[in-house]
Amino acid sequence: MSTDSRSPEDRELRVGMVGYAFMGAAHSTAWRTVNVAFDLPARARMALICGRDESKVAGAAAKLGWDAHTTDWREVVERDDIDIVDVCTPGDSHAEIAIAALAAGKHVLCEKPLANSVEEARAMVAAAAKAQADGIRSMCGFNYRRVPAVAMMRQLIASGRIGVIRHVRAVYLQDWIVDPQFPLVWRLQKDKAGSGALGDIGAHIIDLTQYVTGQKITGVSALTETFVKERPLPTESSGLAASSGNGGDAPATGQVTVDDAALFLARLDGGAIATYEASRFAIGRKNGLRVEINGSLGTLVFDLERLNELEFYDSAAPSAEQGFNRILITEADHPYMAAWWPPGHIIGYEHSFTHEMRDFIEAIATGTDPAPSFLDALQVQLVLDAVARSADQGTVWTEVEPALVEVAA
């Protein structure tokens, strides 16, 4: 790709986004605000949004602030006036859309997990590596890396403040499907979602812990469980339970083909040992992501439901002063925070996506490689695969395959 000599005021990166539901709305908020919050070498323009339902995607375009809409993702990929393709669809279409977009010379941002299988993820990494030679950038959307407290946690660990890492503890707990009458939505179907709690929320804590520690998971011993094995089929229009069609009151049902919960032990390549738990059946937990890192000199704790805080136990402090200290991550010298409000004024979940878009635009405009790359996301996919294989084989210890890629000539 040739270098763009336009000034930042004149240079636009025209975004085409595929998907308009939960993640589509989150990404739209970020694209809409990123250039308001940050001074960047290019401006994002929300050019085109895509969804399968004409009326719904038209409504989303108007509500979320997109210039135009389409029901064919191929139009997003093929249009000459689109620079970035943002993939916010279920996992079963990530590979097809992203690979086509990269081949068409578009920068690609793809939601996590990268794909529904290791094979698809490897194909996406190969496509990204080939496109990179022409200056095309790609990134996977693990947005929790962009929470300022998480970025600060990484900085403290990298600077040696907690010493040698010994323990990693990570949980991500939700309860939104605990009702057995909750319908069989796409996230509960393996062919569309790839996996259940494991890939949906487990992928986040895998990436987050590897990111803050700088260590990779090398092996796992896992178990998974599906507590509710059949659910009512949803109607296309409402998503509520559909009638059985036999004149009775009982709704038609379908099989849940993903895990409701996943737990595993792990070893990391820097010597740390770890425990992970992901569940969508933890009653009372709405978005309970918590990570604790124990080192030889101290401990750091992050809790997503206290997003602006970091807990730090520093064993170097005098014994009479030791204890967990609460760091309020709102200062201008904390990661990303100089763009926002005066100290003490907190930010929220949506800001992590704004920071994500900020970093992606910066990488594209400066010709640098954004992170997490598709290769980074493949490594997470390989951990997910090892967890699933271990659980299928009765929690047997399972090594994580290396994240390698071959680029076709």
Short mmCIF file of C-alpha atoms in Angstrom, two decimals:
data_model
loop_
_atom_site.label_atom_id
_atom_site.label_comp_id
_atom_site.label_asym_id
_atom_site.label_seq_id
_atom_site.Cartn_x
_atom_site.Cartn_y
_atom_site.Cartn_z
CA MET A 1 0.00 0.00 0.00
CA SER A 2 1.42 3.41 -0.93
CA THR A 3 2.11 6.01 1.74
CA ASP A 4 -0.73 8.51 2.13
CA SER A 5 0.67 12.06 2.07
CA ARG A 6 -2.58 13.78 3.07
CA SER A 7 -2.65 15.75 6.31
CA PRO A 8 -4.44 14.20 9.30
CA GLU A 9 -7.29 16.65 8.75
CA ASP A 10 -7.76 15.43 5.18
CA ARG A 11 -6.95 11.76 5.59
CA GLU A 12 -9.90 9.46 6.17
CA LEU A 13 -10.00 5.79 6.92
CA ARG A 14 -13.41 4.72 5.69
CA VAL A 15 -14.84 1.91 7.78
CA GLY A 16 -17.22 -0.81 6.66
CA MET A 17 -18.62 -2.89 9.52
CA VAL A 18 -20.31 -6.28 9.23
CA GLY A 19 -22.72 -6.87 12.12
CA TYR A 20 -24.87 -4.47 14.11
CA ALA A 21 -25.96 -6.18 17.34
CA PHE A 22 -24.12 -6.07 20.70
CA MET A 23 -20.57 -5.85 19.35
CA GLY A 24 -21.69 -3.77 16.39
CA ALA A 25 -23.16 -1.19 18.74
CA ALA A 26 -20.02 -1.19 20.91
CA HIS A 27 -17.75 -0.76 17.90
CA SER A 28 -19.99 1.96 16.46
CA THR A 29 -19.70 3.97 19.67
CA ALA A 30 -15.93 3.66 19.44
CA TRP A 31 -15.66 4.64 15.79
CA ARG A 32 -17.95 7.60 16.48
CA THR A 33 -15.88 8.96 19.37
CA VAL A 34 -12.26 7.95 18.71
CA ASN A 35 -11.30 11.11 16.83
CA VAL A 36 -13.08 13.30 19.35
CA ALA A 37 -11.07 11.84 22.21
CA PHE A 38 -7.70 11.40 20.51
CA ASP A 39 -5.53 13.42 18.12
CA LEU A 40 -4.65 10.86 15.47
CA PRO A 41 -2.87 10.91 12.08
CA ALA A 42 -6.11 9.91 10.32
CA ARG A 43 -9.83 10.21 10.87
CA ALA A 44 -12.29 7.32 10.93
CA ARG A 45 -15.41 7.70 8.83
CA MET A 46 -18.34 5.37 9.44
CA ALA A 47 -19.08 4.69 5.79
CA LEU A 48 -21.05 1.44 5.59
CA ILE A 49 -22.73 -1.05 7.91
CA CYS A 50 -23.91 -4.51 6.89
CA GLY A 51 -26.52 -6.90 8.24
CA ARG A 52 -28.76 -9.62 6.82
CA ASP A 53 -32.10 -7.99 7.68
CA GLU A 54 -32.82 -4.91 5.54
CA SER A 55 -35.11 -3.12 7.98
CA LYS A 56 -32.96 -3.87 11.03
CA VAL A 57 -29.68 -2.85 9.45
CA ALA A 58 -31.27 0.33 8.07
CA GLY A 59 -32.45 1.16 11.58
CA ALA A 60 -29.02 0.40 12.99
CA ALA A 61 -27.34 2.64 10.42
CA ALA A 62 -29.58 5.54 11.37
CA LYS A 63 -29.29 4.98 15.11
CA LEU A 64 -25.58 4.26 15.28
CA GLY A 65 -24.42 6.93 12.82
CA TRP A 66 -23.38 5.09 9.64
CA ASP A 67 -23.53 6.79 6.24
CA ALA A 68 -25.08 3.84 4.41
CA HIS A 69 -26.12 0.22 4.83
CA THR A 70 -26.16 -3.03 2.87
CA THR A 71 -27.31 -6.61 3.36
CA ASP A 72 -24.37 -8.16 1.46
CA TRP A 73 -21.01 -8.33 3.22
CA ARG A 74 -19.32 -8.77 -0.14
CA GLU A 75 -20.23 -5.20 -1.00
CA VAL A 76 -18.32 -4.05 2.09
CA VAL A 77 -15.26 -6.01 0.97
CA GLU A 78 -15.42 -5.06 -2.70
CA ARG A 79 -16.17 -1.33 -2.54
CA ASP A 80 -13.19 0.84 -3.49
CA ASP A 81 -14.15 3.49 -0.95
CA ILE A 82 -13.75 1.19 2.07
CA ASP A 83 -10.36 1.08 3.81
CA ILE A 84 -11.16 -0.92 6.96
CA VAL A 85 -13.45 -3.92 7.35
CA ASP A 86 -14.64 -4.42 10.93
CA VAL A 87 -15.98 -7.96 11.50
CA CYS A 88 -18.55 -8.16 14.31
CA THR A 89 -20.43 -11.28 13.23
CA PRO A 90 -20.76 -14.69 14.92
CA GLY A 91 -17.61 -16.80 14.67
CA ASP A 92 -18.79 -19.02 11.83
CA SER A 93 -18.33 -16.19 9.31
CA HIS A 94 -15.12 -14.58 10.62
CA ALA A 95 -12.73 -16.51 8.40
CA GLU A 96 -14.65 -16.06 5.13
CA ILE A 97 -15.18 -12.32 5.58
CA ALA A 98 -11.72 -11.51 6.95
CA ILE A 99 -9.81 -13.51 4.34
CA ALA A 100 -11.83 -11.94 1.51
CA ALA A 101 -11.28 -8.46 2.93
CA LEU A 102 -7.52 -8.95 3.28
CA ALA A 103 -7.33 -10.26 -0.29
CA ALA A 104 -9.16 -7.14 -1.42
CA GLY A 105 -6.56 -4.90 0.23
CA LYS A 106 -8.62 -3.86 3.26
CA HIS A 107 -7.30 -3.50 6.78
CA VAL A 108 -9.23 -5.88 9.04
CA LEU A 109 -10.36 -5.69 12.64
CA CYS A 110 -11.98 -8.97 13.71
CA GLU A 111 -13.80 -9.68 16.94
CA LYS A 112 -12.67 -12.47 19.27
CA PRO A 113 -12.29 -15.37 19.30
CA LEU A 114 -10.61 -15.18 15.92
CA ALA A 115 -12.44 -18.18 14.44
CA ASN A 116 -14.41 -21.29 15.29
CA SER A 117 -11.52 -23.68 14.72
CA VAL A 118 -7.75 -23.80 14.64
CA GLU A 119 -7.87 -24.60 10.93
CA GLU A 120 -9.85 -21.44 10.19
CA ALA A 121 -7.62 -19.36 12.45
CA ARG A 122 -4.46 -20.62 10.70
CA ALA A 123 -5.97 -19.71 7.33
CA MET A 124 -6.71 -16.21 8.64
CA VAL A 125 -3.17 -15.81 9.94
CA ALA A 126 -1.75 -16.90 6.58
CA ALA A 127 -3.98 -14.39 4.77
CA ALA A 128 -2.93 -11.65 7.20
CA ALA A 129 0.76 -12.43 6.76
CA LYS A 130 0.43 -12.31 2.98
CA ALA A 131 -1.46 -9.01 3.11
CA GLN A 132 1.06 -7.53 5.54
CA ALA A 133 3.67 -7.59 2.80
CA ASP A 134 1.53 -5.03 0.97
CA GLY A 135 1.07 -2.83 4.04
CA ILE A 136 -2.33 -4.23 5.01
CA ARG A 137 -2.85 -4.41 8.78
CA SER A 138 -5.01 -6.76 10.82
CA MET A 139 -5.92 -7.00 14.48
CA CYS A 140 -8.14 -9.12 16.73
CA GLY A 141 -10.49 -7.31 19.09
CA PHE A 142 -9.55 -8.40 22.60
CA ASN A 143 -10.82 -5.13 24.02
CA TYR A 144 -9.97 -5.79 27.68
CA ARG A 145 -6.31 -5.21 26.86
CA ARG A 146 -7.35 -1.57 26.40
CA VAL A 147 -8.83 -1.09 29.86
CA PRO A 148 -6.38 1.42 31.42
CA ALA A 149 -6.11 -0.60 34.66
CA VAL A 150 -5.17 -3.72 32.68
CA ALA A 151 -2.55 -1.81 30.68
CA MET A 152 -1.22 -0.42 33.97
CA MET A 153 -1.12 -3.94 35.42
CA ARG A 154 1.04 -5.02 32.49
CA GLN A 155 3.40 -2.07 33.03
CA LEU A 156 3.87 -2.84 36.72
CA ILE A 157 4.58 -6.51 36.02
CA ALA A 158 7.01 -5.70 33.18
CA SER A 159 8.90 -3.27 35.44
CA GLY A 160 9.43 -6.02 38.02
CA ARG A 161 7.24 -4.58 40.76
CA ILE A 162 5.80 -7.97 41.77
CA GLY A 163 8.95 -9.96 40.97
CA VAL A 164 8.88 -13.46 39.49
CA ILE A 165 5.34 -14.53 38.61
CA ARG A 166 4.28 -17.67 40.43
CA HIS A 167 0.49 -17.86 40.35
CA VAL A 168 -2.17 -16.71 37.87
CA ARG A 169 -5.85 -16.92 38.86
CA ALA A 170 -8.52 -15.91 36.39
CA VAL A 171 -12.29 -16.21 36.40
CA TYR A 172 -14.97 -14.86 34.11
CA LEU A 173 -18.45 -15.48 35.48
CA GLN A 174 -21.89 -14.62 34.08
CA ASP A 175 -25.44 -15.88 34.68
CA TRP A 176 -27.49 -14.84 31.65
CA ILE A 177 -28.46 -18.38 30.55
CA VAL A 178 -29.16 -19.90 33.97
CA ASP A 179 -32.92 -20.05 33.20
CA PRO A 180 -33.55 -23.36 31.34
CA GLN A 181 -36.32 -21.61 29.37
CA PHE A 182 -33.86 -19.13 27.88
CA PRO A 183 -34.00 -19.79 24.11
CA LEU A 184 -31.44 -21.58 21.98
CA VAL A 185 -29.69 -18.49 20.60
CA TRP A 186 -26.69 -18.72 18.28
CA ARG A 187 -24.19 -18.51 21.15
CA LEU A 188 -25.45 -21.92 22.31
CA GLN A 189 -24.85 -23.63 18.96
CA LYS A 190 -21.40 -24.99 18.18
CA ASP A 191 -21.69 -24.57 14.40
CA LYS A 192 -22.20 -20.83 14.85
CA ALA A 193 -20.26 -20.01 18.02
CA GLY A 194 -17.50 -22.63 17.99
CA SER A 195 -17.78 -23.16 21.74
CA GLY A 196 -19.74 -21.83 24.70
CA ALA A 197 -18.40 -20.12 27.80
CA LEU A 198 -14.94 -21.35 26.84
CA GLY A 199 -14.61 -19.31 23.65
CA ASP A 200 -17.06 -16.54 24.48
CA ILE A 201 -15.60 -15.39 27.80
CA GLY A 202 -12.78 -17.86 28.50
CA ALA A 203 -10.89 -16.49 25.50
CA HIS A 204 -10.82 -13.08 27.18
CA ILE A 205 -9.10 -14.26 30.36
CA ILE A 206 -6.65 -16.39 28.37
CA ASP A 207 -5.58 -13.39 26.30
CA LEU A 208 -5.65 -10.95 29.22
CA THR A 209 -3.45 -13.05 31.51
CA GLN A 210 -0.96 -13.83 28.75
CA TYR A 211 -0.88 -10.12 27.87
CA VAL A 212 -0.22 -8.80 31.37
CA THR A 213 2.30 -11.50 32.33
CA GLY A 214 4.12 -11.76 29.01
CA GLN A 215 3.91 -15.55 29.36
CA LYS A 216 2.18 -18.09 27.11
CA ILE A 217 0.13 -21.08 28.23
CA THR A 218 1.95 -24.28 27.28
CA GLY A 219 -0.29 -27.03 28.63
CA VAL A 220 -3.69 -27.56 30.26
CA SER A 221 -5.85 -30.05 32.14
CA ALA A 222 -9.52 -29.22 31.69
CA LEU A 223 -13.13 -30.13 32.20
CA THR A 224 -16.29 -28.67 30.70
CA GLU A 225 -19.98 -29.10 31.48
CA THR A 226 -23.30 -28.40 29.80
CA PHE A 227 -25.92 -28.07 32.54
CA VAL A 228 -28.98 -27.47 30.35
CA LYS A 229 -28.78 -29.74 27.34
CA GLU A 230 -31.98 -28.70 25.53
CA ARG A 231 -33.60 -25.30 25.18
CA PRO A 232 -36.66 -23.79 23.49
CA LEU A 233 -36.13 -22.78 19.88
CA PRO A 234 -36.32 -19.01 19.36
CA THR A 235 -38.59 -17.35 16.83
CA GLU A 236 -36.78 -15.49 14.06
CA SER A 237 -38.54 -12.22 14.77
CA SER A 238 -38.43 -11.99 18.56
CA GLY A 239 -35.81 -14.44 19.79
CA LEU A 240 -38.38 -15.78 22.27
CA ALA A 241 -39.37 -19.42 22.55
CA ALA A 242 -41.24 -20.79 19.57
CA SER A 243 -44.36 -22.94 19.70
CA SER A 244 -44.04 -26.66 19.12
CA GLY A 245 -46.67 -26.38 16.40
CA ASN A 246 -48.59 -29.38 17.75
CA GLY A 247 -51.31 -27.41 19.50
CA GLY A 248 -49.75 -27.84 22.94
CA ASP A 249 -48.15 -25.28 25.19
CA ALA A 250 -44.69 -26.84 25.20
CA PRO A 251 -42.25 -25.03 22.92
CA ALA A 252 -40.18 -26.82 20.34
CA THR A 253 -36.69 -27.48 21.65
CA GLY A 254 -33.19 -27.98 20.27
CA GLN A 255 -29.95 -29.37 21.61
CA VAL A 256 -27.36 -27.14 23.25
CA THR A 257 -24.09 -28.12 21.57
CA VAL A 258 -21.62 -25.97 23.53
CA ASP A 259 -20.28 -25.87 27.07
CA ASP A 260 -21.98 -23.87 29.82
CA ALA A 261 -18.83 -23.85 31.94
CA ALA A 262 -15.14 -24.60 31.48
CA LEU A 263 -12.39 -24.96 34.09
CA PHE A 264 -8.72 -25.74 33.60
CA LEU A 265 -5.29 -25.82 35.18
CA ALA A 266 -2.38 -24.48 33.14
CA ARG A 267 1.36 -24.00 33.02
CA LEU A 268 2.91 -20.90 31.47
CA ASP A 269 6.24 -20.74 29.69
CA GLY A 270 7.78 -18.41 32.29
CA GLY A 271 7.26 -20.93 35.07
CA ALA A 272 3.95 -19.72 36.49
CA ILE A 273 1.07 -22.07 37.26
CA ALA A 274 -2.51 -21.00 36.69
CA THR A 275 -6.20 -21.70 37.16
CA TYR A 276 -8.98 -20.53 34.84
CA GLU A 277 -12.77 -20.68 35.15
CA ALA A 278 -15.39 -19.49 32.68
CA SER A 279 -19.09 -19.97 33.39
CA ARG A 280 -22.40 -18.54 32.23
CA PHE A 281 -24.16 -20.28 35.17
CA ALA A 282 -22.76 -18.33 38.15
CA ILE A 283 -25.97 -16.87 39.59
CA GLY A 284 -25.52 -13.27 40.65
CA ARG A 285 -22.42 -12.69 38.51
CA LYS A 286 -23.26 -10.42 35.59
CA ASN A 287 -19.86 -9.69 34.05
CA GLY A 288 -17.50 -10.93 36.72
CA LEU A 289 -14.03 -10.97 35.22
CA ARG A 290 -11.31 -11.09 37.90
CA VAL A 291 -7.58 -11.70 37.52
CA GLU A 292 -5.04 -12.06 40.32
CA ILE A 293 -1.30 -12.32 39.69
CA ASN A 294 0.95 -13.42 42.58
CA GLY A 295 4.66 -12.74 42.26
CA SER A 296 7.68 -13.18 44.50
CA LEU A 297 7.48 -9.52 45.58
CA GLY A 298 3.79 -8.70 45.45
CA THR A 299 0.32 -9.22 44.06
CA LEU A 300 -1.87 -7.37 41.54
CA VAL A 301 -5.64 -7.79 41.22
CA PHE A 302 -8.02 -6.51 38.53
CA ASP A 303 -11.82 -6.78 38.70
CA LEU A 304 -13.77 -5.70 35.61
CA GLU A 305 -16.77 -4.68 37.72
CA ARG A 306 -14.39 -2.15 39.37
CA LEU A 307 -12.92 -1.20 36.03
CA ASN A 308 -11.13 1.99 37.14
CA GLU A 309 -9.23 0.33 39.98
CA LEU A 310 -6.20 -1.87 40.50
CA GLU A 311 -5.26 -3.57 43.78
CA PHE A 312 -1.55 -3.77 44.57
CA TYR A 313 0.15 -5.55 47.48
CA ASP A 314 3.80 -4.48 47.67
CA SER A 315 5.89 -6.63 50.01
CA ALA A 316 8.71 -4.06 49.80
CA ALA A 317 6.69 -1.65 51.93
CA PRO A 318 7.45 -1.53 55.68
CA SER A 319 5.67 -4.37 57.46
CA ALA A 320 3.48 -1.95 59.42
CA GLU A 321 2.23 -0.46 56.14
CA GLN A 322 1.70 -3.61 54.12
CA GLY A 323 -1.72 -4.38 52.71
CA PHE A 324 -3.66 -4.19 49.48
CA ASN A 325 -3.60 -0.65 48.16
CA ARG A 326 -6.32 0.62 45.82
CA ILE A 327 -4.92 2.51 42.85
CA LEU A 328 -7.54 4.68 41.17
CA ILE A 329 -6.65 4.59 37.46
CA THR A 330 -7.79 8.06 36.42
CA GLU A 331 -4.57 10.06 36.29
CA ALA A 332 -3.29 11.56 33.05
CA ASP A 333 -0.12 9.47 33.30
CA HIS A 334 -2.10 6.23 33.42
CA PRO A 335 -2.50 4.46 30.04
CA TYR A 336 -5.02 6.18 27.72
CA MET A 337 -6.40 8.42 30.48
CA ALA A 338 -4.92 11.73 29.29
CA ALA A 339 -7.59 11.74 26.57
CA TRP A 340 -10.47 11.78 29.03
CA TRP A 341 -11.46 13.61 32.21
CA PRO A 342 -9.81 15.24 35.25
CA PRO A 343 -8.40 12.87 37.89
CA GLY A 344 -11.03 10.95 39.81
CA HIS A 345 -13.55 11.01 36.95
CA ILE A 346 -14.08 7.41 35.90
CA ILE A 347 -14.56 5.87 32.46
CA GLY A 348 -16.56 2.80 31.38
CA TYR A 349 -16.74 -0.39 29.36
CA GLU A 350 -17.27 1.39 26.05
CA HIS A 351 -13.98 3.27 26.38
CA SER A 352 -12.01 0.04 25.95
CA PHE A 353 -13.32 -0.14 22.39
CA THR A 354 -12.46 3.50 21.73
CA HIS A 355 -8.91 2.75 22.83
CA GLU A 356 -8.93 -0.30 20.55
CA MET A 357 -9.86 1.83 17.54
CA ARG A 358 -7.33 4.45 18.57
CA ASP A 359 -4.49 1.90 18.51
CA PHE A 360 -5.68 0.39 15.22
CA ILE A 361 -5.89 3.76 13.45
CA GLU A 362 -2.47 4.73 14.80
CA ALA A 363 -0.92 1.49 13.51
CA ILE A 364 -2.48 1.82 10.06
CA ALA A 365 -1.52 5.48 9.70
CA THR A 366 2.06 4.97 10.87
CA GLY A 367 2.67 1.66 9.09
CA THR A 368 3.26 -0.34 12.26
CA ASP A 369 1.85 -3.71 13.29
CA PRO A 370 -1.08 -3.58 15.73
CA ALA A 371 -1.56 -6.00 18.60
CA PRO A 372 -3.05 -8.42 19.25
CA SER A 373 -2.27 -9.70 15.78
CA PHE A 374 -4.08 -12.57 14.12
CA LEU A 375 -1.07 -14.69 15.13
CA ASP A 376 -1.60 -13.68 18.77
CA ALA A 377 -5.26 -14.63 18.41
CA LEU A 378 -4.30 -17.97 16.86
CA GLN A 379 -2.28 -18.73 19.98
CA VAL A 380 -5.42 -18.14 22.09
CA GLN A 381 -7.36 -20.39 19.69
CA LEU A 382 -4.78 -23.12 20.22
CA VAL A 383 -5.26 -22.86 23.99
CA LEU A 384 -9.05 -23.13 23.51
CA ASP A 385 -8.48 -26.19 21.34
CA ALA A 386 -6.19 -27.81 23.94
CA VAL A 387 -8.78 -27.17 26.65
CA ALA A 388 -11.54 -28.77 24.56
CA ARG A 389 -9.37 -31.79 23.73
CA SER A 390 -8.36 -32.25 27.36
CA ALA A 391 -11.98 -32.12 28.52
CA ASP A 392 -13.04 -34.59 25.82
CA GLN A 393 -10.36 -37.03 27.02
CA GLY A 394 -11.21 -36.91 30.72
CA THR A 395 -9.04 -33.95 31.81
CA VAL A 396 -5.83 -35.52 30.50
CA TRP A 397 -2.83 -33.16 30.44
CA THR A 398 -2.69 -31.63 26.96
CA GLU A 399 0.11 -29.60 25.42
CA VAL A 400 -0.74 -26.42 23.51
CA GLU A 401 0.41 -26.57 19.90
CA PRO A 402 2.78 -23.81 18.72
CA ALA A 403 1.27 -20.87 16.85
CA LEU A 404 3.01 -21.26 13.51
CA VAL A 405 1.89 -20.07 10.09
CA GLU A 406 2.81 -20.82 6.50
CA VAL A 407 2.23 -18.13 3.92
CA ALA A 408 1.21 -19.30 0.46
CA ALA A 409 3.30 -17.92 -2.36
#
